[in-house]
Short mmCIF file of C-alpha atoms and ligand atoms in Angstrom, two decimals:
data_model
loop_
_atom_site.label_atom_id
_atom_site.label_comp_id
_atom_site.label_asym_id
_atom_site.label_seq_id
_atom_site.Cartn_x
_atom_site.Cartn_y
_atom_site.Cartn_z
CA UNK A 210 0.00 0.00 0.00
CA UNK A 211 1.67 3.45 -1.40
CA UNK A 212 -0.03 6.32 0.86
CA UNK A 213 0.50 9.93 0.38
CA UNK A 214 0.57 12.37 2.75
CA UNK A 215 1.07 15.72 2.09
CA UNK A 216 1.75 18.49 4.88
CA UNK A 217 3.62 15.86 6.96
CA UNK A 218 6.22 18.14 8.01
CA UNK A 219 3.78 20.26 9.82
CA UNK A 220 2.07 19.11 13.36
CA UNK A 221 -0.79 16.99 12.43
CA UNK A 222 1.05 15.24 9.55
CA UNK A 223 4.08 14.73 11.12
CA UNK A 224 2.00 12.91 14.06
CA UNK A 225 -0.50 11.06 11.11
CA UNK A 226 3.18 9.82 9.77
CA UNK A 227 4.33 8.36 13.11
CA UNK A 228 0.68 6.58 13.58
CA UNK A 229 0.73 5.27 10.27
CA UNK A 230 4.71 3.63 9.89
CA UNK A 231 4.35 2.11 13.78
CA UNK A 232 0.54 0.53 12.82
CA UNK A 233 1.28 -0.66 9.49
CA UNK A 234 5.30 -1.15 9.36
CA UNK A 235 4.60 -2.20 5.66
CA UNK A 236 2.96 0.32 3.97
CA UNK A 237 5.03 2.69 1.99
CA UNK A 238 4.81 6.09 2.81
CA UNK A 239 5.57 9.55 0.77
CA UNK A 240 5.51 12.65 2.26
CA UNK A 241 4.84 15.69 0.07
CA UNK A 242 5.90 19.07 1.97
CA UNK A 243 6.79 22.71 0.76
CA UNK A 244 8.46 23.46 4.23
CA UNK A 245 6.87 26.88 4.62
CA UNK A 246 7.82 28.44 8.17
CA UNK A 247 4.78 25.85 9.67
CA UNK A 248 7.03 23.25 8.21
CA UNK A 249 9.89 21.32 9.88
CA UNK A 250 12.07 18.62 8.39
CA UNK A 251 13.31 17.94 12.28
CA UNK A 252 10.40 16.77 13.04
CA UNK A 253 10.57 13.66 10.34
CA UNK A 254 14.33 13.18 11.46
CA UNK A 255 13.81 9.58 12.95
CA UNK A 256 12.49 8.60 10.17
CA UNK A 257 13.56 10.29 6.81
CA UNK A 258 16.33 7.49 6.07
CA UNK A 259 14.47 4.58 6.81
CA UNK A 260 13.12 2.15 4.42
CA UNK A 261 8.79 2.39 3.70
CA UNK A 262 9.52 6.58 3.47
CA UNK A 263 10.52 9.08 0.79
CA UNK A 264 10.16 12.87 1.42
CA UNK A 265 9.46 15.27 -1.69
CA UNK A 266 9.74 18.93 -0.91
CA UNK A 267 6.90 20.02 -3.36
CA UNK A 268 4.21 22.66 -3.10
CA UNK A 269 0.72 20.93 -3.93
CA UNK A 270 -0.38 24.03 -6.25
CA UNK A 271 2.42 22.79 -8.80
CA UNK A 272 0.52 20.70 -11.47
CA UNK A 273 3.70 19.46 -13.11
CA UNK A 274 5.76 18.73 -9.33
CA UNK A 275 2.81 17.00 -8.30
CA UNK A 276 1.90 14.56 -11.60
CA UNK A 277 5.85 13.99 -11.65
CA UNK A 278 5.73 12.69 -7.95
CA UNK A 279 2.58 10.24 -8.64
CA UNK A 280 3.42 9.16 -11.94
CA UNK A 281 6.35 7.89 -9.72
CA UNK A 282 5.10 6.87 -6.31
CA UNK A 283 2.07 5.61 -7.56
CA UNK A 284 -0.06 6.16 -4.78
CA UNK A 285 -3.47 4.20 -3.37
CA UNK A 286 -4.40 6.28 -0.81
CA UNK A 287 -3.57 10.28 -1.01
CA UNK A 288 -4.56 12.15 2.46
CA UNK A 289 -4.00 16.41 2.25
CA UNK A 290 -3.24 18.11 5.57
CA UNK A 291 -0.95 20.44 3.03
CA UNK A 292 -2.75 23.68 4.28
CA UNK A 293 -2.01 27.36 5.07
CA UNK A 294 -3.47 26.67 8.60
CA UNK A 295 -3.17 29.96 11.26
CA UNK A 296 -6.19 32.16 11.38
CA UNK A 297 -4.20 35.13 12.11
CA UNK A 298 -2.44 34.60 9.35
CA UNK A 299 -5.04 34.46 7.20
CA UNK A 300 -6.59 37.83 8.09
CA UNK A 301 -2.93 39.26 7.77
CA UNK A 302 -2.06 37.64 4.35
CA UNK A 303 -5.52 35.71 1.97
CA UNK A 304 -4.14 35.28 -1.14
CA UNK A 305 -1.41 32.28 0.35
CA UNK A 306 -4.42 30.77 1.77
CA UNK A 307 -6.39 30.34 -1.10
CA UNK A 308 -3.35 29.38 -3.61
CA UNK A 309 -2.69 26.46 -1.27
CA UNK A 310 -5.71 25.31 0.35
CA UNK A 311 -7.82 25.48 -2.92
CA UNK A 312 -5.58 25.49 -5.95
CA UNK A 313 -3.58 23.14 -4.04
CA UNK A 314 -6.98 20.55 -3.47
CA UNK A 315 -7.52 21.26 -6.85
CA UNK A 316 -4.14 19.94 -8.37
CA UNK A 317 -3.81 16.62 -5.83
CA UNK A 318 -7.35 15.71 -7.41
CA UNK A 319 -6.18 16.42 -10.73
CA UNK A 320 -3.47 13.89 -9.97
CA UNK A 321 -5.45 11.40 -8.39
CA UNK A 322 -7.85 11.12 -10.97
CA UNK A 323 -4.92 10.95 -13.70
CA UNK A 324 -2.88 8.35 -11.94
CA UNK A 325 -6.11 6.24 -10.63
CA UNK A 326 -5.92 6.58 -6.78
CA UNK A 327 -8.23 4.49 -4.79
CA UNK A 328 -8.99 7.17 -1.78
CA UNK A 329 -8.05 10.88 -1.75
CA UNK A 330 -9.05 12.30 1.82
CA UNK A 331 -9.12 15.79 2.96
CA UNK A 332 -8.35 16.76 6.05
CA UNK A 333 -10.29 20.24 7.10
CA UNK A 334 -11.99 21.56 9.87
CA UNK A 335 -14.98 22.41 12.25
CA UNK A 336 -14.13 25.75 11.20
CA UNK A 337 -16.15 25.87 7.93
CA UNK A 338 -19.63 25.25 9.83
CA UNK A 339 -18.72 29.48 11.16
CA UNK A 340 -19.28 29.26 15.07
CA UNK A 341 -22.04 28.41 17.95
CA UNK A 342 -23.34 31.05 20.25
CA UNK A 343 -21.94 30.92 23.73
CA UNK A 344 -25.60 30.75 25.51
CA UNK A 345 -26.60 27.59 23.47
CA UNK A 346 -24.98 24.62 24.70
CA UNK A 347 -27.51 22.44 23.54
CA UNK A 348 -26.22 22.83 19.91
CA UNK A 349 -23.49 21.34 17.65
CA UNK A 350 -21.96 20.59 14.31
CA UNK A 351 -23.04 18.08 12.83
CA UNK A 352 -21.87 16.83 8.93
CA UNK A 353 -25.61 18.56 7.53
CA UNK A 354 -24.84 22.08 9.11
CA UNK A 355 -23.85 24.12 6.62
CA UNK A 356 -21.04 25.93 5.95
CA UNK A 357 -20.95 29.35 7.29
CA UNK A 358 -17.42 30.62 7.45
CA UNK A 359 -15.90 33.45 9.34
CA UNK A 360 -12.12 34.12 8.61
CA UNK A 361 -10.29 33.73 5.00
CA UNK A 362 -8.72 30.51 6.38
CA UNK A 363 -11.64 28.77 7.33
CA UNK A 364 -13.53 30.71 3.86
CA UNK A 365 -10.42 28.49 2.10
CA UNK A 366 -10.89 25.24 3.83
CA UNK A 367 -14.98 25.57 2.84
CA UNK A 368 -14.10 26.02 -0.47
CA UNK A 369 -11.87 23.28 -0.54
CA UNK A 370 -14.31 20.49 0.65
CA UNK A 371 -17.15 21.84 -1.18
CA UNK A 372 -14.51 21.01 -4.48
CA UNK A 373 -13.83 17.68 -2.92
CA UNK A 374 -17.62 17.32 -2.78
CA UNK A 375 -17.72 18.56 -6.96
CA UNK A 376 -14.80 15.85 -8.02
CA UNK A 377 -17.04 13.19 -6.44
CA UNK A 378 -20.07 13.68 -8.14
CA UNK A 379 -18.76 14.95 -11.23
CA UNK A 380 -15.87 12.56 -11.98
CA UNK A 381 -16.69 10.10 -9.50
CA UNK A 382 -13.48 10.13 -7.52
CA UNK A 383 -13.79 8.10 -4.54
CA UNK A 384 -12.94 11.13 -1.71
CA UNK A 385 -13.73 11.37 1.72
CA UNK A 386 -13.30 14.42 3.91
CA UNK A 387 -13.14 14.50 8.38
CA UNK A 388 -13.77 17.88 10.10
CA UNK A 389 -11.62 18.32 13.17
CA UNK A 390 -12.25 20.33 16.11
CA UNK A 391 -8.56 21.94 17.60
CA UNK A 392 -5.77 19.93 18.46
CA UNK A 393 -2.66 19.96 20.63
CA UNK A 394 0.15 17.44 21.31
CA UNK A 395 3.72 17.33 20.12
CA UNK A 396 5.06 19.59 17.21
CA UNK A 397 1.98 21.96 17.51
CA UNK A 398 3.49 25.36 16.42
CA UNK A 399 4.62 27.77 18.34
CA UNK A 400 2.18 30.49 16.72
CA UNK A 401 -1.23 28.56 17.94
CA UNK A 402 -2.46 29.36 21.58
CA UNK A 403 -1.69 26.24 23.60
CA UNK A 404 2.01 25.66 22.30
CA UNK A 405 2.51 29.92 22.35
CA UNK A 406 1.15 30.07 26.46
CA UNK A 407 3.76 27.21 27.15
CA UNK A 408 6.55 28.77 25.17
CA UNK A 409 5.90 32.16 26.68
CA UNK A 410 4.96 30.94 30.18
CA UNK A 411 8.49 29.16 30.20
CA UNK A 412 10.24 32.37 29.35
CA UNK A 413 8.15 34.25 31.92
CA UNK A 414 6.97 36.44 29.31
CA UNK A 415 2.94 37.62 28.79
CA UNK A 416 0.24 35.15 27.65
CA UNK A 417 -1.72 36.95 25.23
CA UNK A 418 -5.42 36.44 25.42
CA UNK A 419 -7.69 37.93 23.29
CA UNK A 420 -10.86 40.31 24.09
CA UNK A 421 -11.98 38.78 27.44
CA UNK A 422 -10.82 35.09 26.94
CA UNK A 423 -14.49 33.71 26.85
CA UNK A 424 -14.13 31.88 23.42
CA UNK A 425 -14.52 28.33 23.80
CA UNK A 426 -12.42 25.62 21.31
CA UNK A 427 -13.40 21.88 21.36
CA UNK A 428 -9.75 20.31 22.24
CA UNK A 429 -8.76 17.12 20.70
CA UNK A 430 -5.63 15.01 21.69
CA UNK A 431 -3.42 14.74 17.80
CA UNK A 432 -3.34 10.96 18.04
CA UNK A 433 -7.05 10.39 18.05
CA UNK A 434 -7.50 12.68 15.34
CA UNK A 435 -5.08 10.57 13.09
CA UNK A 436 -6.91 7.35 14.78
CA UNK A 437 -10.11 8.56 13.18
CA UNK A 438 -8.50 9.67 9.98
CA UNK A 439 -6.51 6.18 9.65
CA UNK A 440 -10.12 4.84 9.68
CA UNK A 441 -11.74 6.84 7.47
CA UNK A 442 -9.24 5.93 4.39
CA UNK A 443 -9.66 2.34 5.38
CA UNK A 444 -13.40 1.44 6.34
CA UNK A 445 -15.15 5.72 5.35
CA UNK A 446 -17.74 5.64 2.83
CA UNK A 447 -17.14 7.34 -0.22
CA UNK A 448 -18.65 10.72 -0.67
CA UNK A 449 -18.61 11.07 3.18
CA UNK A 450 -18.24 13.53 5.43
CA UNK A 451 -17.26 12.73 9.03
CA UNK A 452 -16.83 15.60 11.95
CA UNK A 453 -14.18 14.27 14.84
CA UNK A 454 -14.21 15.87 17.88
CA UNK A 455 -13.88 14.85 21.63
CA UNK A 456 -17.20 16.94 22.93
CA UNK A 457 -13.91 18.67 25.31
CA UNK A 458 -14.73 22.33 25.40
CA UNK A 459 -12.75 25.09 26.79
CA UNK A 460 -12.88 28.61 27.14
CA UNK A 461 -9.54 29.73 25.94
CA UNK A 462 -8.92 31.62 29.44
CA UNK A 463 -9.59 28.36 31.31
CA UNK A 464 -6.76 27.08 29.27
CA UNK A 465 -3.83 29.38 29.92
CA UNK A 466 -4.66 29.14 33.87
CA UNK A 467 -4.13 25.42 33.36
CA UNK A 468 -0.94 25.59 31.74
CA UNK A 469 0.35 28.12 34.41
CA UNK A 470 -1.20 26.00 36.85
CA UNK A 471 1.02 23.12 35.63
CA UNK A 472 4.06 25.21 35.20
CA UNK A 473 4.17 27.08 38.28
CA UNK A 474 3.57 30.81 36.51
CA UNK A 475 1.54 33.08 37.97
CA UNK A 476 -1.44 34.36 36.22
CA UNK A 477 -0.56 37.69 36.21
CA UNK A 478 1.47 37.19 33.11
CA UNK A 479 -2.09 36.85 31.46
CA UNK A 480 -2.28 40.30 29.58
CA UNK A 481 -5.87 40.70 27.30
CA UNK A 482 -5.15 41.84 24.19
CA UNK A 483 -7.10 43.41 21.30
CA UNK A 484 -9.72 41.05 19.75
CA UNK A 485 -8.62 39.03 17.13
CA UNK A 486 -11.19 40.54 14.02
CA UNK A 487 -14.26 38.23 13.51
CA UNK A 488 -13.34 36.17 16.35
CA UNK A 489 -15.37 32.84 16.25
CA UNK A 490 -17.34 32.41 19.60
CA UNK A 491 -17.77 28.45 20.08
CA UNK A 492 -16.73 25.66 18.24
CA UNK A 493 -18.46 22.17 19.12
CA UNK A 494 -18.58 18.79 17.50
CA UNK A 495 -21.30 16.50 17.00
CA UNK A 496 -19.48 13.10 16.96
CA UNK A 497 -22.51 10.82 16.66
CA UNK A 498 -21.46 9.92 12.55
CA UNK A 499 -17.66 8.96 13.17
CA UNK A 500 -18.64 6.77 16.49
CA UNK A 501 -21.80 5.11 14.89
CA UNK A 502 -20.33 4.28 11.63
CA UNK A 503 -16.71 3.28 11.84
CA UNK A 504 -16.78 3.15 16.01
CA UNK A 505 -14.23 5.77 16.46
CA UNK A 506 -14.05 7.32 20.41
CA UNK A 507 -11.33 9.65 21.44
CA UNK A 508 -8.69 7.60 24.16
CA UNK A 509 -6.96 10.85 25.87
CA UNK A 510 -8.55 12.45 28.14
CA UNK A 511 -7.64 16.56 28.28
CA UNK A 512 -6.12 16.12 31.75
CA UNK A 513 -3.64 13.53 30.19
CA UNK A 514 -2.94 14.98 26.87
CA UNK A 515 -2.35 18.69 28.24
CA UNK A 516 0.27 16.80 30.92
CA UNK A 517 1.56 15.09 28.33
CA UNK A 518 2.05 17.55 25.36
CA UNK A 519 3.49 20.21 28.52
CA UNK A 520 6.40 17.33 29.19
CA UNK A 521 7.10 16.80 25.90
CA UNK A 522 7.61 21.14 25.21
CA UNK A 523 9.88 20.40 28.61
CA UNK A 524 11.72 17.77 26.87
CA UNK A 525 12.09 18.99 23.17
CA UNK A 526 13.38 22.53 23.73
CA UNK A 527 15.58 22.04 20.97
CA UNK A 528 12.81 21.88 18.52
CA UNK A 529 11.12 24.80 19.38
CA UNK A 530 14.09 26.86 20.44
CA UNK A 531 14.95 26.55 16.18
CA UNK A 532 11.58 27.97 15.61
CA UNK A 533 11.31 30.98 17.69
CA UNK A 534 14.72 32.30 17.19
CA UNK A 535 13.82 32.48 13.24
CA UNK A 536 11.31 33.94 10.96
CA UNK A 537 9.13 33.40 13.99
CA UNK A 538 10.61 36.63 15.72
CA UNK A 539 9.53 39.41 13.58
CA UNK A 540 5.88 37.47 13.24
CA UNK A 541 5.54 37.23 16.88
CA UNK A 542 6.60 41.32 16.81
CA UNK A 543 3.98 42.13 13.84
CA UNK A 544 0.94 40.38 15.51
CA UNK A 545 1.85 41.43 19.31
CA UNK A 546 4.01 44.46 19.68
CA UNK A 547 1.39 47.30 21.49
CA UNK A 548 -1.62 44.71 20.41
P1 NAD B 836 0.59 23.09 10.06
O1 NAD B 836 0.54 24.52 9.67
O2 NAD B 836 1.29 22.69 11.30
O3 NAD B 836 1.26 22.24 8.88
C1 NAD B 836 0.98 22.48 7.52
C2 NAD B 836 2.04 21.78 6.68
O4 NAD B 836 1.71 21.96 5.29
C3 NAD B 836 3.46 22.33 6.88
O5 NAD B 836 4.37 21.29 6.99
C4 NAD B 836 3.71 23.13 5.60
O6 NAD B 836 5.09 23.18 5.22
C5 NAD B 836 2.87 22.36 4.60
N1 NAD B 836 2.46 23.20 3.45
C6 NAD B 836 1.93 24.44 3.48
N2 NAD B 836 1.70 24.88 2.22
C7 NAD B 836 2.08 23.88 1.39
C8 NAD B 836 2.08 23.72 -0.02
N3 NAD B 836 1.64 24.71 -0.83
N4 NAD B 836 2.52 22.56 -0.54
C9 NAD B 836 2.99 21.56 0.26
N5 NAD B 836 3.03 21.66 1.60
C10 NAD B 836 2.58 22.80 2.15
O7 NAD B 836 -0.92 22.61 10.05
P2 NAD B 836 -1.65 21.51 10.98
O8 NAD B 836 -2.12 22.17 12.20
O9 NAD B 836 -0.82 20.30 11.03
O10 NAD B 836 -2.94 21.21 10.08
C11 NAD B 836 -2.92 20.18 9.10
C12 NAD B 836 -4.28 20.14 8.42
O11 NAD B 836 -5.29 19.88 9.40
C13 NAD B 836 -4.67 21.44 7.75
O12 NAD B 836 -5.31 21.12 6.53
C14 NAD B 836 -5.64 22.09 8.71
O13 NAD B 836 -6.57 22.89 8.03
C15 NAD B 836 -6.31 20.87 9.34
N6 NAD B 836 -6.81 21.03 10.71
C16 NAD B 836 -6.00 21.50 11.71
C17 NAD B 836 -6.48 21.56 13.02
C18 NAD B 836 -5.62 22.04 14.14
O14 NAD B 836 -6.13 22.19 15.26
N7 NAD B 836 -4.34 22.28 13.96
C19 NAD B 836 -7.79 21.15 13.29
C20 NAD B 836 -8.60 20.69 12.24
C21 NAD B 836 -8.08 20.61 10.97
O1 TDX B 837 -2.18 34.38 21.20
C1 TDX B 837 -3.33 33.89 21.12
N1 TDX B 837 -4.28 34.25 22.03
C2 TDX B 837 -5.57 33.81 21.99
O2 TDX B 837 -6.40 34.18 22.83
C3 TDX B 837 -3.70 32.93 20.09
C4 TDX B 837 -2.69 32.49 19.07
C5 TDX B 837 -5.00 32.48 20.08
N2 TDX B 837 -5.92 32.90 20.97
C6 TDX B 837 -7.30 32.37 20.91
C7 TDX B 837 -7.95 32.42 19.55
C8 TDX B 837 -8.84 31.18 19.57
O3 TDX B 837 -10.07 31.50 20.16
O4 TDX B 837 -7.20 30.99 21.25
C9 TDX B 837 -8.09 30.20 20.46
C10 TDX B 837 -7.29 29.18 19.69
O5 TDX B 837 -6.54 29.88 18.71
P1 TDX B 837 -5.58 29.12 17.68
O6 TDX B 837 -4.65 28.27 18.43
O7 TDX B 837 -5.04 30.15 16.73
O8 TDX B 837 -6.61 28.13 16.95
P2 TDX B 837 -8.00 28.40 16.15
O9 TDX B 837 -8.06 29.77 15.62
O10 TDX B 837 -9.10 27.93 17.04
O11 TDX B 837 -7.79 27.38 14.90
C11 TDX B 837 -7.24 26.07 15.10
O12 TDX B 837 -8.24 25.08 15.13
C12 TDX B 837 -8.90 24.76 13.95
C13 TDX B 837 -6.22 25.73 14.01
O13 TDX B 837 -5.21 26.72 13.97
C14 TDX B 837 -6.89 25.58 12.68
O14 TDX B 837 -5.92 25.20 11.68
C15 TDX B 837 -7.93 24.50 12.79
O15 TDX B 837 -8.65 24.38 11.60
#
């Protein structure tokens, strides 16, 4: 089995990649990755020169890179976490965002229809179902909301799926798509709130929290998102959508208290900061598809996985020590300085 994964140098990738090679040793893997500053080719050091893996630094908008890559790799299975993926970003800098997470859906179809792959999956997000008011806990996402988006990230993921959604029932390729609610673990970059408190809190310098703090993200430990995707390719329907989420929400205050808690900061280096502009409320996942169909449950519980992913920033200092001395300076300058 040939699969190809594209974005694997980035957090949830990287993480899908480690699932995959220790569950199924004999599957062939091929990583496709641009390395954009989310991208990291330390993280794929343990396994880069070993045997059942090939890395291609490719961007997946590059019709000619990407039909030279599957013309030779020949992949079944093709599964796109390749994505401009920070919010912020987004509202800084569209045009990236749509280049990559549409043109580049566009191409990897183009290619799997050409060279005859049995499964493309697309990896997006709750994000394209827009947000849930904070007074109505009674409601979720389920796969028939529709898509409502707020930011030009989550605008590009929508548009994305609802292509994946075109290529099925115009050509007939056999796609699936999951929708995610937030993750953490290991390799989560520094730029994304749960990895940017620890990072900070370790340096004793302010945890930025926007407006009042009150927004609430459904948290999901990494590994049981690439659990569910894993069996999606293998046992998901064609045509189908399935939302994967942990029902584990959070206001995004009650998170940075935790982390202090755990690291021994005090809260006062909490500092509120200016809104971030069309600032989704509540995200919340209806899981009900995922678990009925293809008997998917999340394993980590938040207490574990927060303990967890803080030991592992305590442990691999080295890897995000690279990152912040780098291109990350000046970004961390432009989106913070006198916010
Ligand atoms: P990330 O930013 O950590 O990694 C993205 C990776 O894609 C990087 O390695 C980057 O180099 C690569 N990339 C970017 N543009 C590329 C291009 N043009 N060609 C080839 N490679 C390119 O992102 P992540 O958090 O790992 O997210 C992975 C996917 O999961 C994304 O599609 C994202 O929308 C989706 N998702 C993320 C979350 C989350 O909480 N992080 C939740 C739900 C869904
Ligand atoms: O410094 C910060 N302060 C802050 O209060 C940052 C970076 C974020 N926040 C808030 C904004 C959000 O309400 O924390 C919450 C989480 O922010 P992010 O980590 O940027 O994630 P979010 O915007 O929720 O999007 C994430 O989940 C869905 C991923 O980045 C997306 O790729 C995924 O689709």
């Amino acid at each position: 089995m040939n699969i190809l994964i594209t974005g694997g140098a980035g957090f949830i990738g990287s993480n899908f990649i480690f699932h995959m090679r220790k569950k199924y040793p004999d599957y062939n893997l091929i990583c496709v990755d641009l390395l954009t500053y989310a991208g990291n080719l330390s993280t794929l050091a343990s396994v880069l020169d070993k045997p059942g893996f090939k890395f291609y630094k490719a961007d997946i908008a590059d019709r000619q890179a990407v039909y030279d890559i599957f013309e030779k790799e020949k992949p079944d299975i093709v599964v796109n976490f390749a994505a401009e993926s920070h919010v912020d970003r987004s509202i800084e800098e569209p045009e990236v965002f749509l280049r990559t997470n549409i043109i580049g859906t566009e191409v990897l179809m183009d290619a799997s229809k050409k060279y005859g792959v049995k499964r493309y999956h697309q990896v997006s997000t709750d994000e394209v179902y827009g947000d849930l008011p904070l007074d109505r806990k009674d409601l979720f996402f389920t796969e028939s909301t529709p898509l409502h988006t707020s930011s030009p990230y989550s605008s590009s993921k929508a548009g994305a799926d609802l292509m994946v959604q075109a290529y099925h029932r115009t050509y007939g390729l056999n796609v699936t798509i999951s929708r995610c609610s937030n993750n953490y673990g290991p390799y989560h970059f520094p730029e994304k709130l749960i990895p940017l408190t620890i990072v900070n809190a370790l340096h004793d310098k302010p945890l930025p929290v926007y407006g009042e703090g009150i927004n609430v993200r459904d948290w999901l430990y990494v590994e049981d998102h690439c659990k569910a995707i894993d069996l999606i390719i293998h046992k998901g329907e064609a045509g189908e959508v399935y939302n994967v989420g942990g029902h584990n929400e959070m206001r995004n205050i009650d998170i940075v208290k935790l982390i202090c808690k755990h690291l021994g900061k005090p809260e006062s280096l909490i500092q509120f900061v200016t809104d971030r502009k069309g600032h989704d409320m509540r995200y919340a996942i209806d899981p009900t598809k995922i678990h009925n169909a293809l008997g998917w449950l999340p394993e980590t519980k938040f207490e574990d996985g927060i303990k967890k992913t803080i030991d592992w920033y305590l442990n691999n200092k080295q890897w995000w020590e690279e990152i912040i001395k780098g291109e990350y300076r000046n970004y961390y300058d432009k989106m913070y300085t006198n916010r």
